[in-house]
Amino acid sequence: MRQLALAVELSVAAIYHHFPDKNTLYLEAVRFAFSDKEQVFDQVWKSDGSAEEKLGRFIRALIEVMLEDRDFHRLMQREILEADPARMQLLAQGVFNNQFCLLMQLVAEMAPDQDSHLLATSVIGLAKYYIEYQPLLKNFPGWKPEHEKPEFIAMHITTLLLNSFKAKAA
Amino acid sequence: MRQLALAVELSVAAIYHHFPDKNTLYLEAVRFAFSDKEQVFDQVWKSDGSAEEKLGRFIRALIEVMLEDRDFHRLMQREILEADPARMQLLAQGVFNNQFCLLMQLVAEMAPDQDSHLLATSVIGLAKYYIEYQPLLKNFPGWKPEHEKPEFIAMHITTLLLNSFKAKAA
DNA sequence: GTCTATAGTTTGATAGAC
DNA sequence: GTCTATCAAACTATAGAC
């Protein structure tokens, strides 16, 4: 609280005037951090082109959001680590549900015979891991500077998935 | 420290007799938690069969290790969240390097024309996400109880990857 | 090696003046 | 609405007896 007070240039007492306790403040901060992420993806869904192109753009947007807003990303990780059931429900229904459904629809279009929940999960999982584990991955053999570039990661994930769809269809 | 002392049925002072400070104790605990995970994978590499079968077994083992030892998994997540560069290097070189290299070799065998570092990362990323985000994923539409079963997740990931390799080769 | 007792800080939160 | 001053509890770590 003291560090926060310093950062916002207020006293601790002043913060406690606006929030009843630390936990409530934290929850409202999480809500706020997550609230403005939706619109980044909206323009992906509004854009025209094939389903394949849309998937590519979505993955690219996902990676860029996570890379450019490190605080948002770390906050989300923290919440998942905590894994409080009530808060998970809030997060799912209040924040991510809409995007997840749109992604499920998209992959269902491309691979109608597969489990779209699992596929949507795979898309997000692939993207998240590359970002989250970058500090660790750097230390493994075979790492290249390109592996940090959003467009490079996005391209790899997109072709991986599209290849998989192609094989299944054949 | 008090909670730990209670758990191990010692006084705090007795713990401080064995460890110089809290951070050193934590680091040694991390080391210990990670030390006995290698052998689970060793029998996968020793088993015979095609590369495809080995990949399937590796993914299955990965998911089972993460699911059955929740503490280990949460500890790793915590470390990654912290992302201290020195500790990442320790973790990579001292713990995971061997397994990562073996996995890279395996995927290189199946998809020689692709970036094996990226592919190995994809394998782990897919597996990790399903486990880590289960509390969140449950709240999305399309979730089924099977999505929690290790063999089901392993199967999905394995076919996804094998399909992708197949398409690339064709 | 283990204990009790306690030092020295930091933490979340409040009282009361302005 | 903001401040200074302060409390009570919890924290890491240590001293010293056995």
PDB file of N, CA and C (backbone and C1' of nucleotides) in Angstrom, chain A residues 1-2 12-13 16 21-22, chain C residues 10-16:
ATOM      1  N   MET A   1       0.829  -1.204   0.000  1.00  0.00           N
ATOM      2  CA  MET A   1       0.000   0.000   0.000  1.00  0.00           C
ATOM      3  C   MET A   1       0.870   1.262   0.000  1.00  0.00           C
ATOM      4  N   ARG A   2       1.951   1.218   0.761  1.00  0.00           N
ATOM      5  CA  ARG A   2       2.861   2.350   0.809  1.00  0.00           C
ATOM      6  C   ARG A   2       3.497   2.618  -0.554  1.00  0.00           C
ATOM      7  N   VAL A  12      -1.323   6.874   2.093  1.00  0.00           N
ATOM      8  CA  VAL A  12      -2.034   5.608   2.250  1.00  0.00           C
ATOM      9  C   VAL A  12      -3.459   5.869   2.722  1.00  0.00           C
ATOM     10  N   ALA A  13      -3.603   6.795   3.645  1.00  0.00           N
ATOM     11  CA  ALA A  13      -4.925   7.113   4.196  1.00  0.00           C
ATOM     12  C   ALA A  13      -5.883   7.591   3.115  1.00  0.00           C
ATOM     13  N   TYR A  16      -7.235   4.685   1.270  1.00  0.00           N
ATOM     14  CA  TYR A  16      -8.248   3.988   2.074  1.00  0.00           C
ATOM     15  C   TYR A  16      -9.559   4.777   2.151  1.00  0.00           C
ATOM     16  N   ASP A  21     -10.789  -1.783   1.550  1.00  0.00           N
ATOM     17  CA  ASP A  21      -9.604  -2.515   2.002  1.00  0.00           C
ATOM     18  C   ASP A  21      -8.733  -2.891   0.788  1.00  0.00           C
ATOM     19  N   LYS A  22      -7.605  -3.509   1.085  1.00  0.00           N
ATOM     20  CA  LYS A  22      -6.619  -3.792   0.043  1.00  0.00           C
ATOM     21  C   LYS A  22      -7.163  -4.768  -1.010  1.00  0.00           C
TER      22      LYS A  22
ATOM     23  P    DT C  10      11.962  -2.056   6.824  1.00  0.00           P
ATOM     24  O5'  DT C  10      10.520  -2.711   6.574  1.00  0.00           O
ATOM     25  C5'  DT C  10      10.444  -4.090   6.247  1.00  0.00           C
ATOM     26  C4'  DT C  10       8.989  -4.517   6.192  1.00  0.00           C
ATOM     27  C3'  DT C  10       8.080  -3.554   5.415  1.00  0.00           C
ATOM     28  O3'  DT C  10       7.401  -4.307   4.426  1.00  0.00           O
ATOM     29  C1'  DT C  10       7.123  -4.108   7.521  1.00  0.00           C
ATOM     30  P    DT C  11       6.329  -3.587   3.424  1.00  0.00           P
ATOM     31  O5'  DT C  11       4.931  -4.058   4.032  1.00  0.00           O
ATOM     32  C5'  DT C  11       4.664  -5.447   4.263  1.00  0.00           C
ATOM     33  C4'  DT C  11       3.365  -5.578   5.039  1.00  0.00           C
ATOM     34  C3'  DT C  11       2.254  -4.691   4.488  1.00  0.00           C
ATOM     35  O3'  DT C  11       1.350  -5.458   3.739  1.00  0.00           O
ATOM     36  C1'  DT C  11       2.376  -4.600   6.897  1.00  0.00           C
ATOM     37  P    DG C  12       0.199  -4.635   2.897  1.00  0.00           P
ATOM     38  O5'  DG C  12      -1.007  -4.542   3.930  1.00  0.00           O
ATOM     39  C5'  DG C  12      -1.659  -5.730   4.369  1.00  0.00           C
ATOM     40  C4'  DG C  12      -2.743  -5.364   5.368  1.00  0.00           C
ATOM     41  C3'  DG C  12      -3.853  -4.467   4.817  1.00  0.00           C
ATOM     42  O3'  DG C  12      -5.110  -4.907   5.306  1.00  0.00           O
ATOM     43  C1'  DG C  12      -2.786  -3.384   6.647  1.00  0.00           C
ATOM     44  P    DA C  13      -6.449  -4.092   4.873  1.00  0.00           P
ATOM     45  O5'  DA C  13      -6.574  -2.971   5.994  1.00  0.00           O
ATOM     46  C5'  DA C  13      -6.765  -3.381   7.353  1.00  0.00           C
ATOM     47  C4'  DA C  13      -6.735  -2.155   8.251  1.00  0.00           C
ATOM     48  C3'  DA C  13      -7.734  -1.054   7.895  1.00  0.00           C
ATOM     49  O3'  DA C  13      -8.711  -0.975   8.924  1.00  0.00           O
ATOM     50  C1'  DA C  13      -5.599  -0.179   8.497  1.00  0.00           C
ATOM     51  P    DT C  14      -9.878   0.125   8.866  1.00  0.00           P
ATOM     52  O5'  DT C  14      -9.310   1.214   9.883  1.00  0.00           O
ATOM     53  C5'  DT C  14      -8.831   0.781  11.154  1.00  0.00           C
ATOM     54  C4'  DT C  14      -8.498   1.984  12.013  1.00  0.00           C
ATOM     55  C3'  DT C  14      -9.526   3.116  11.985  1.00  0.00           C
ATOM     56  O3'  DT C  14      -9.751   3.536  13.337  1.00  0.00           O
ATOM     57  C1'  DT C  14      -7.392   3.961  11.476  1.00  0.00           C
ATOM     58  P    DA C  15     -10.970   4.498  13.667  1.00  0.00           P
ATOM     59  O5'  DA C  15     -10.213   5.703  14.399  1.00  0.00           O
ATOM     60  C5'  DA C  15      -9.013   5.447  15.147  1.00  0.00           C
ATOM     61  C4'  DA C  15      -8.462   6.760  15.683  1.00  0.00           C
ATOM     62  C3'  DA C  15      -9.491   7.889  15.814  1.00  0.00           C
ATOM     63  O3'  DA C  15      -9.172   8.665  16.970  1.00  0.00           O
ATOM     64  C1'  DA C  15      -7.849   8.502  14.225  1.00  0.00           C
ATOM     65  P    DG C  16     -10.175   9.825  17.443  1.00  0.00           P
ATOM     66  O5'  DG C  16      -9.528  11.142  16.823  1.00  0.00           O
ATOM     67  C5'  DG C  16      -8.137  11.399  16.981  1.00  0.00           C
ATOM     68  C4'  DG C  16      -7.753  12.600  16.135  1.00  0.00           C
ATOM     69  C3'  DG C  16      -8.836  13.678  16.061  1.00  0.00           C
ATOM     70  O3'  DG C  16      -8.196  14.951  16.028  1.00  0.00           O
ATOM     71  C1'  DG C  16      -8.291  13.017  13.914  1.00  0.00           C
TER      72       DG C  16
END
